[in-house]
Structures are given as C-alpha cells and as structure tokens.
mmCIF file of C-alpha atoms in Angstrom:
data_model
loop_
_atom_site.group_PDB
_atom_site.id
_atom_site.type_symbol
_atom_site.label_atom_id
_atom_site.label_comp_id
_atom_site.label_asym_id
_atom_site.label_seq_id
_atom_site.Cartn_x
_atom_site.Cartn_y
_atom_site.Cartn_z
ATOM 1 C CA MET Q 8 53.708 33.956 54.070
ATOM 2 C CA THR Q 9 53.091 35.614 50.976
ATOM 3 C CA SER Q 10 49.623 36.356 50.301
ATOM 4 C CA ASP Q 11 48.839 33.638 47.397
ATOM 5 C CA GLU Q 12 50.153 30.914 50.454
ATOM 6 C CA ARG Q 13 47.343 32.498 53.189
ATOM 7 C CA ARG Q 14 44.511 31.764 50.358
ATOM 8 C CA PRO Q 15 41.872 29.512 51.824
ATOM 9 C CA SER Q 16 42.828 26.039 50.553
ATOM 10 C CA PRO Q 17 39.983 24.277 48.088
ATOM 11 C CA ALA Q 18 38.481 22.589 51.030
ATOM 12 C CA VAL Q 19 37.399 26.029 51.898
ATOM 13 C CA TRP Q 20 36.278 27.681 48.568
ATOM 14 C CA LEU Q 21 34.608 24.271 47.609
ATOM 15 C CA ARG Q 22 32.178 25.093 50.819
ATOM 16 C CA ILE Q 23 32.045 28.343 49.873
ATOM 17 C CA VAL Q 24 30.404 27.710 46.261
ATOM 18 C CA ALA Q 25 28.073 25.496 47.858
ATOM 19 C CA ALA Q 26 27.023 28.522 49.800
ATOM 20 C CA ILE Q 27 26.515 30.642 46.929
ATOM 21 C CA LEU Q 28 24.386 27.868 45.159
ATOM 22 C CA ARG Q 29 22.059 27.290 47.402
ATOM 23 C CA THR Q 30 21.757 31.359 48.016
ATOM 24 C CA GLY Q 31 21.061 31.482 44.466
ATOM 25 C CA ARG Q 32 18.241 28.810 44.561
ATOM 26 C CA GLN Q 33 16.597 30.687 47.673
ATOM 27 C CA ARG Q 34 16.575 33.747 45.689
ATOM 28 C CA GLN Q 35 14.470 31.965 43.042
ATOM 29 C CA GLY Q 36 11.987 30.422 45.184
ATOM 30 C CA ASN Q 37 13.879 27.228 46.238
ATOM 31 C CA PRO Q 38 12.925 25.404 43.289
ATOM 32 C CA ALA Q 39 13.391 21.429 43.806
ATOM 33 C CA ARG Q 40 17.517 20.128 42.573
ATOM 34 C CA GLU Q 41 15.626 17.957 40.136
ATOM 35 C CA THR Q 42 14.301 20.831 38.347
ATOM 36 C CA VAL Q 43 17.400 23.792 38.317
ATOM 37 C CA GLU Q 44 19.407 20.078 37.159
ATOM 38 C CA ALA Q 45 16.184 19.802 34.235
ATOM 39 C CA ALA Q 46 16.679 23.571 33.406
ATOM 40 C CA THR Q 47 20.256 23.846 33.333
ATOM 41 C CA GLY Q 48 21.246 20.508 32.207
ATOM 42 C CA LEU Q 49 22.525 19.304 34.872
ATOM 43 C CA ALA Q 50 23.394 15.350 35.361
ATOM 44 C CA ARG Q 51 20.812 13.760 38.266
ATOM 45 C CA ASN Q 52 21.765 14.710 41.457
ATOM 46 C CA SER Q 53 25.432 16.384 40.775
ATOM 47 C CA LEU Q 54 23.292 19.977 41.969
ATOM 48 C CA HIS Q 55 22.657 18.122 45.750
ATOM 49 C CA ARG Q 56 26.440 17.082 45.342
ATOM 50 C CA TYR Q 57 27.985 20.529 44.505
ATOM 51 C CA GLU Q 58 25.914 22.694 47.284
ATOM 52 C CA THR Q 59 27.143 19.819 50.508
ATOM 53 C CA ALA Q 60 30.728 20.428 49.214
ATOM 54 C CA GLN Q 61 31.068 17.056 47.851
ATOM 55 C CA HIS Q 62 32.733 17.303 44.433
ATOM 56 C CA ALA Q 63 33.887 20.999 42.284
ATOM 57 C CA ILE Q 64 32.614 22.335 39.413
ATOM 58 C CA LYS Q 65 34.476 21.069 36.587
ATOM 59 C CA ASN Q 66 32.579 22.093 33.577
ATOM 60 C CA ASP Q 67 32.632 25.829 32.717
ATOM 61 C CA ASP Q 68 28.940 25.771 31.368
ATOM 62 C CA ALA Q 69 27.452 23.994 33.778
ATOM 63 C CA VAL Q 70 28.962 26.835 36.170
ATOM 64 C CA ASN Q 71 27.441 29.948 33.823
ATOM 65 C CA ARG Q 72 24.124 27.841 33.565
ATOM 66 C CA LEU Q 73 23.692 27.467 37.153
ATOM 67 C CA PHE Q 74 25.227 31.024 37.586
ATOM 68 C CA ASP Q 75 22.455 32.363 34.881
ATOM 69 C CA TYR Q 76 19.602 30.545 36.085
ATOM 70 C CA TYR Q 77 20.242 31.833 39.455
ATOM 71 C CA GLU Q 78 20.958 35.546 38.221
ATOM 72 C CA ILE Q 79 24.011 36.010 39.581
ATOM 73 C CA THR Q 80 25.374 38.668 37.178
ATOM 74 C CA GLY Q 81 28.090 41.263 37.651
ATOM 75 C CA GLU Q 82 30.527 41.829 39.895
ATOM 76 C CA GLU Q 83 28.895 39.001 42.451
ATOM 77 C CA ARG Q 84 29.062 37.079 39.237
ATOM 78 C CA GLU Q 85 33.125 37.559 39.312
ATOM 79 C CA ARG Q 86 33.528 37.056 42.857
ATOM 80 C CA ALA Q 87 31.523 33.829 42.682
ATOM 81 C CA TRP Q 88 33.579 32.285 39.018
ATOM 82 C CA GLU Q 89 36.889 33.231 41.249
ATOM 83 C CA ALA Q 90 35.472 30.591 44.071
ATOM 84 C CA VAL Q 91 34.842 28.166 41.201
ATOM 85 C CA ARG Q 92 38.264 28.640 39.930
ATOM 86 C CA GLN Q 93 39.522 28.228 43.543
ATOM 87 C CA SER Q 94 37.785 24.703 44.296
ATOM 88 C CA ARG Q 95 39.166 23.465 41.727
ATOM 89 C CA ARG Q 96 42.747 23.173 43.179
ATOM 90 C CA ARG Q 97 44.429 20.207 44.059
ATOM 91 C CA ALA Q 98 43.504 20.026 47.754
ATOM 92 C CA THR Q 99 46.102 19.355 50.253
ATOM 93 C CA ARG Q 100 45.181 17.558 53.322
ATOM 94 C CA PRO Q 101 47.412 16.718 56.659
ATOM 95 C CA GLN Q 102 46.093 12.810 56.256
ATOM 96 C CA GLY Q 103 46.475 10.872 59.494
ATOM 97 C CA ALA Q 104 49.155 14.059 60.130
ATOM 98 C CA PHE Q 105 46.562 14.414 63.538
ATOM 99 C CA GLY Q 106 45.701 10.570 63.899
ATOM 100 C CA ALA Q 107 42.699 8.262 62.468
ATOM 101 C CA GLN Q 108 40.367 11.074 62.442
ATOM 102 C CA PRO Q 109 38.840 12.186 59.040
ATOM 103 C CA TRP Q 110 36.762 15.247 60.549
ATOM 104 C CA LEU Q 111 39.238 16.697 62.470
ATOM 105 C CA ASN Q 112 42.010 16.421 59.818
ATOM 106 C CA ASP Q 113 38.877 18.604 57.491
ATOM 107 C CA LEU Q 114 38.766 21.042 61.164
ATOM 108 C CA VAL Q 115 42.937 21.300 61.422
ATOM 109 C CA VAL Q 116 42.696 22.385 57.577
ATOM 110 C CA LEU Q 117 39.417 24.523 58.040
ATOM 111 C CA GLU Q 118 40.915 26.296 61.150
ATOM 112 C CA SER Q 119 44.364 27.253 59.712
ATOM 113 C CA ASP Q 120 42.760 28.611 56.798
ATOM 114 C CA ALA Q 121 40.631 31.144 58.741
ATOM 115 C CA ALA Q 122 41.404 35.012 59.257
ATOM 116 C CA ARG Q 123 40.093 35.317 62.365
ATOM 117 C CA VAL Q 124 38.695 32.238 64.851
ATOM 118 C CA SER Q 125 36.383 33.737 68.066
ATOM 119 C CA GLU Q 126 35.857 30.733 70.554
ATOM 120 C CA LEU Q 127 34.029 30.295 73.211
ATOM 121 C CA ALA Q 128 35.200 27.836 75.727
ATOM 122 C CA LEU Q 129 34.361 25.956 78.978
ATOM 123 C CA ILE Q 130 37.701 24.729 79.452
ATOM 124 C CA ILE Q 131 41.521 25.601 78.163
ATOM 125 C CA PRO Q 132 41.531 25.440 74.301
ATOM 126 C CA GLY Q 133 43.523 22.694 73.418
ATOM 127 C CA ARG Q 134 45.499 25.292 71.388
ATOM 128 C CA LEU Q 135 46.957 26.783 74.829
ATOM 129 C CA GLN Q 136 47.067 22.973 77.105
ATOM 130 C CA THR Q 137 50.055 22.137 77.947
ATOM 131 C CA GLU Q 138 50.558 19.000 77.735
ATOM 132 C CA ASP Q 139 49.829 17.861 81.817
ATOM 133 C CA TYR Q 140 46.756 19.443 81.382
ATOM 134 C CA ALA Q 141 45.893 17.757 78.378
ATOM 135 C CA ARG Q 142 47.082 14.188 79.543
ATOM 136 C CA ALA Q 143 44.470 14.912 82.545
ATOM 137 C CA ILE Q 144 41.459 15.640 80.049
ATOM 138 C CA LEU Q 145 42.225 13.015 78.233
ATOM 139 C CA GLN Q 146 42.564 10.164 80.472
ATOM 140 C CA THR Q 147 39.322 11.041 81.792
ATOM 141 C CA ASN Q 148 36.997 11.612 78.328
ATOM 142 C CA ILE Q 149 39.094 8.482 76.071
ATOM 143 C CA VAL Q 150 37.784 4.933 76.426
ATOM 144 C CA GLY Q 151 40.131 2.532 74.361
ATOM 145 C CA LEU Q 152 42.456 5.253 73.072
ATOM 146 C CA ASP Q 153 46.142 5.409 73.045
ATOM 147 C CA VAL Q 154 46.128 8.473 75.549
ATOM 148 C CA ASP Q 155 49.609 9.539 74.629
ATOM 149 C CA GLU Q 156 48.930 8.998 70.805
ATOM 150 C CA GLN Q 157 46.378 11.910 71.515
ATOM 151 C CA VAL Q 158 48.560 13.805 73.943
ATOM 152 C CA ARG Q 159 50.830 13.820 70.449
ATOM 153 C CA ILE Q 160 47.881 15.082 68.674
ATOM 154 C CA ARG Q 161 46.792 17.005 70.426
ATOM 155 C CA THR Q 162 50.056 19.255 71.799
ATOM 156 C CA GLU Q 163 51.362 19.145 67.376
ATOM 157 C CA ARG Q 164 47.844 20.913 66.887
ATOM 158 C CA GLY Q 165 48.261 23.289 69.557
ATOM 159 C CA GLU Q 166 51.983 24.296 68.473
ATOM 160 C CA ALA Q 167 50.858 24.655 64.758
ATOM 161 C CA ALA Q 168 47.727 26.656 65.426
ATOM 162 C CA ARG Q 169 49.269 29.169 67.600
ATOM 163 C CA LYS Q 170 52.368 30.167 64.724
ATOM 164 C CA LEU Q 171 49.403 30.540 62.568
ATOM 165 C CA PRO Q 172 48.798 34.109 61.709
ATOM 166 C CA GLN Q 173 45.245 34.606 62.196
ATOM 167 C CA ILE Q 174 43.637 36.786 65.001
ATOM 168 C CA TYR Q 175 42.935 34.240 67.904
ATOM 169 C CA SER Q 176 40.222 35.455 70.387
ATOM 170 C CA LEU Q 177 38.788 33.694 73.410
ATOM 171 C CA VAL Q 178 36.218 33.871 75.505
ATOM 172 C CA LEU Q 179 36.703 31.836 78.755
ATOM 173 C CA LYS Q 180 34.592 30.965 81.790
ATOM 174 C CA GLU Q 181 35.945 31.279 84.726
ATOM 175 C CA GLY Q 182 34.728 28.322 85.851
ATOM 176 C CA ALA Q 183 37.884 26.839 83.547
ATOM 177 C CA LEU Q 184 39.857 28.805 85.692
ATOM 178 C CA ARG Q 185 39.209 27.211 88.776
ATOM 179 C CA GLN Q 186 38.072 23.632 88.109
ATOM 180 C CA ALA Q 187 41.404 21.828 89.432
ATOM 181 C CA VAL Q 188 42.154 19.134 86.058
ATOM 182 C CA GLY Q 189 45.279 16.875 87.064
ATOM 183 C CA GLY Q 190 45.715 18.930 90.275
ATOM 184 C CA ALA Q 191 47.401 21.925 91.601
ATOM 185 C CA ASP Q 192 50.962 22.035 90.459
ATOM 186 C CA VAL Q 193 49.464 21.057 86.679
ATOM 187 C CA MET Q 194 46.387 23.906 86.899
ATOM 188 C CA ARG Q 195 49.412 26.367 88.123
ATOM 189 C CA GLN Q 196 51.088 25.712 85.322
ATOM 190 C CA GLN Q 197 48.223 25.832 82.508
ATOM 191 C CA LEU Q 198 47.222 29.010 83.720
ATOM 192 C CA GLN Q 199 50.953 30.864 83.708
ATOM 193 C CA PHE Q 200 51.467 28.868 80.331
ATOM 194 C CA LEU Q 201 48.143 31.074 79.229
ATOM 195 C CA LYS Q 202 48.568 34.470 80.913
ATOM 196 C CA ASP Q 203 52.250 34.324 78.929
ATOM 197 C CA MET Q 204 50.243 32.968 75.436
ATOM 198 C CA THR Q 205 48.120 36.344 76.123
ATOM 199 C CA ILE Q 206 51.291 38.962 76.784
ATOM 200 C CA ARG Q 207 52.372 37.594 73.604
ATOM 201 C CA HIS Q 208 49.040 38.177 72.015
ATOM 202 C CA VAL Q 209 49.166 34.553 70.913
ATOM 203 C CA VAL Q 210 45.517 35.013 72.272
ATOM 204 C CA ASP Q 211 43.210 37.621 72.814
ATOM 205 C CA LEU Q 212 41.621 36.350 75.797
ATOM 206 C CA HIS Q 213 38.646 37.442 78.156
ATOM 207 C CA VAL Q 214 37.497 36.137 80.737
ATOM 208 C CA LEU Q 215 33.675 35.494 81.373
ATOM 209 C CA PRO Q 216 33.249 35.516 84.791
ATOM 210 C CA ASP Q 217 30.606 33.724 86.937
ATOM 211 C CA ARG Q 218 28.641 37.124 88.199
ATOM 212 C CA ALA Q 219 27.736 38.024 84.805
ATOM 213 C CA GLY Q 220 24.968 35.197 84.933
ATOM 214 C CA ALA Q 221 23.008 34.246 81.885
ATOM 215 C CA HIS Q 222 24.157 34.362 78.615
ATOM 216 C CA PRO Q 223 24.248 32.484 75.487
ATOM 217 C CA SER Q 224 25.373 29.125 74.466
ATOM 218 C CA MET Q 225 25.703 28.650 78.670
ATOM 219 C CA ASP Q 226 25.562 24.617 78.319
ATOM 220 C CA SER Q 227 28.623 24.589 75.041
ATOM 221 C CA GLY Q 228 31.179 25.773 73.875
ATOM 222 C CA PHE Q 229 31.575 26.679 69.972
ATOM 223 C CA MET Q 230 34.116 28.046 67.188
ATOM 224 C CA LEU Q 231 33.238 30.519 65.030
ATOM 225 C CA LEU Q 232 35.920 30.731 62.006
ATOM 226 C CA GLU Q 233 36.266 33.752 59.675
ATOM 227 C CA TYR Q 234 37.292 34.090 56.515
ATOM 228 C CA GLY Q 235 37.515 38.024 56.185
ATOM 229 C CA ASP Q 236 38.363 39.871 52.209
ATOM 230 C CA ARG Q 237 40.332 35.965 51.331
ATOM 231 C CA ALA Q 238 36.630 35.143 50.381
ATOM 232 C CA PRO Q 239 34.208 36.132 48.702
ATOM 233 C CA GLN Q 240 30.545 37.731 50.443
ATOM 234 C CA ASP Q 241 30.188 37.333 53.845
ATOM 235 C CA TYR Q 242 31.442 33.680 54.637
ATOM 236 C CA GLY Q 243 32.259 31.687 58.453
ATOM 237 C CA LEU Q 244 31.894 27.737 59.660
ATOM 238 C CA ALA Q 245 30.749 27.619 63.102
ATOM 239 C CA TYR Q 246 32.239 24.343 65.225
ATOM 240 C CA THR Q 247 30.439 23.228 68.401
ATOM 241 C CA ASP Q 248 31.639 19.421 69.566
ATOM 242 C CA PHE Q 249 29.334 17.947 72.722
ATOM 243 C CA PHE Q 250 30.048 14.199 74.080
ATOM 244 C CA GLY Q 251 29.792 11.964 71.471
ATOM 245 C CA GLY Q 252 29.810 14.278 68.467
ATOM 246 C CA ALA Q 253 30.642 17.902 66.485
ATOM 247 C CA SER Q 254 28.290 20.377 64.803
ATOM 248 C CA LEU Q 255 30.079 21.610 61.310
ATOM 249 C CA THR Q 256 27.841 24.079 59.318
ATOM 250 C CA ASP Q 257 28.279 27.441 57.261
ATOM 251 C CA ASP Q 258 24.268 28.039 57.324
ATOM 252 C CA ALA Q 259 24.285 31.888 56.816
ATOM 253 C CA GLU Q 260 21.127 32.282 59.223
ATOM 254 C CA LYS Q 261 23.553 30.076 62.005
ATOM 255 C CA ILE Q 262 26.357 32.594 61.583
ATOM 256 C CA THR Q 263 24.603 34.887 61.836
ATOM 257 C CA LEU Q 264 23.438 34.130 65.419
ATOM 258 C CA PHE Q 265 26.908 33.097 66.367
ATOM 259 C CA ARG Q 266 28.315 36.090 65.537
ATOM 260 C CA SER Q 267 25.961 37.821 67.800
ATOM 261 C CA ALA Q 268 25.893 35.563 70.230
ATOM 262 C CA TYR Q 269 29.845 36.294 70.509
ATOM 263 C CA ARG Q 270 29.675 39.950 70.446
ATOM 264 C CA ARG Q 271 27.099 40.167 73.141
ATOM 265 C CA LEU Q 272 29.642 37.136 75.242
ATOM 266 C CA HIS Q 273 32.742 39.665 74.279
ATOM 267 C CA GLU Q 274 30.969 42.600 75.964
ATOM 268 C CA LEU Q 275 30.446 40.249 78.867
ATOM 269 C CA ALA Q 276 33.374 39.354 79.289
ATOM 270 C CA LEU Q 277 36.011 40.947 81.655
ATOM 271 C CA PRO Q 278 38.843 43.340 79.257
ATOM 272 C CA GLU Q 279 42.262 41.710 78.753
ATOM 273 C CA ALA Q 280 43.914 43.304 81.915
ATOM 274 C CA ALA Q 281 41.067 42.481 84.537
ATOM 275 C CA SER Q 282 40.955 39.270 82.908
ATOM 276 C CA LEU Q 283 44.915 38.653 83.587
ATOM 277 C CA ASP Q 284 44.590 39.606 87.368
ATOM 278 C CA LEU Q 285 41.541 37.589 87.788
ATOM 279 C CA ILE Q 286 43.677 35.264 86.685
ATOM 280 C CA ASP Q 287 46.759 35.782 88.958
ATOM 281 C CA ASN Q 288 44.423 35.619 92.052
ATOM 282 C CA ILE Q 289 43.119 32.187 91.730
ATOM 283 C CA ILE Q 290 46.557 31.154 91.302
ATOM 284 C CA GLU Q 291 47.373 32.682 94.760
ATOM 285 C CA ASP Q 292 43.966 31.560 95.468
ATOM 286 C CA LEU Q 293 43.657 28.196 94.904
ATOM 287 C CA TYR Q 294 47.311 26.694 93.646
ATOM 288 C CA THR Q 295 50.397 28.110 95.644
ATOM 289 C CA THR Q 296 50.909 25.313 98.498
#
C-alpha cells in the first residue's frame, strides 16, 4: 500500500481542521463564534459548521482570514493549510456496507485510517471475535434486528480490520476470558483464535488480571484512535460505547486523559507471554471437557 493510499480520509481531516479552529479560538480568549464571523467576514453560523466538522472550508480567502485572526503562522500554518486541502478531497464512505447505522460507517472509516488503535475491552473485541462468539453476544443484546445480518456485518468488519496496516494494542480484562459466552465449545474456539491472532502479531495483547485491583475506566471500555505522522499536530479520537449509545470525541483534554489511562492500564496488564499462558490455563481449567 502506498503512502498516498494510507493518508487519512477527508472524514478525519475535517475533524483535524475543526480541532485546529477550536484551538485557535481558545487561544484568542474564546470569543463568541459570532464575533469571529463578523471579524473575518464569514457567513452567519458557518464557524459552527467548520468547528463541528460538518463542512470543509471551500474558500481560500476565508481560510486565510481565519488563520490571520487566530495568529496561526509559520510551520503551524503550513500544516493547517495541508489539513484544509486534504479535507476538501471527495470522501469515499462505505455507505450501507456495514448496515444501516450511519455512525457505524463513520466509525469504520475513522478506525481504518488510524495508524494506531489502543483498546481497553471488557469482552473480546469485534475485530477478534469468531462467528459463533459474535452470534452468542448478538442474540442476547439485539432486539428486533436480524441476528444473521448483524453477525455477517461484524464478521466482515473483523476480517477487514485484521488486514489493516496499523498497530493494534489491546488490554483485555481477564473476566472476558472467563465469561462463558455461548458455552465451553464456543469459548475454547474463541480463545484459541485470540491466541492465534496474538502469535501472528495481528494484535498486541495484554490481559488485565483480576488481581490488578482498581484501575482507570473500570465500568466501560474505550478505543483510542491515533494518526501519528499522517496527521498534523498530536491528534487523536476516543470512542466509547455503552448500553443504548456511543460517544466519539477529539477534545484535546479528553484525549490526553484517555492516553494517560491507557498507559496505566498497559502497566497493570500482563506481558504478552504471560497473557498467552493465562489463556492456556483458562482453556484447560474451564473449557476442556
């Protein structure tokens, strides 16, 4: 895959431009959007659309007026301009490819563009689930939806994600290995698959043992998406899901918090070799008849 093909998509660049504009306004004392619009000649409510990544800034003069107002100069301005140019590219979204949920299509694009994905998981993550494990999960959680179709969607997403040229680091809670989703046969196959993906370096796996005690994000998992040198500035996205909803943020302070939490979780978790040994022991103790 060429470096051009691996550039983040316009969906990511739009968010980067939005973050640049929000940061610039904060540096100027956080004036009201209406004040900035009046000072830079922007149309009413346009800054809100730019800061929330709803639209690319098409007018070059508008970009320069904003950058002048926010005192974005030198190398920082060059990087910001590159982000604007990339955000104007035509987006190619997998519309409908992963079901009817628009948020899921957006997440697939954002996830596939990341150079590094760091995840804390309370169950085996979707990209590492076997079909039988996924079916057992979905049968209990989905009401009124076609389980077969949802299993197909999840399986295709997993296959696509496992082929991505990115670093995928996973801290997995020990309870996920012991919770007998689908029964012993399903779990034995699932844990063996998890081992295989680790040995093949598809995932950098570290199990967080129960004995680790209190730790960050005890009641929910999260996914941290980072874009490395393929994006200007230290930009990242954090995704969390929960029963009945999901959340996606690129707020700089929150991203710093997620990064700090993941570093701490990684310190508390077992090394890869010990994690694989633990999986073997659990298979032997719980899932071998």
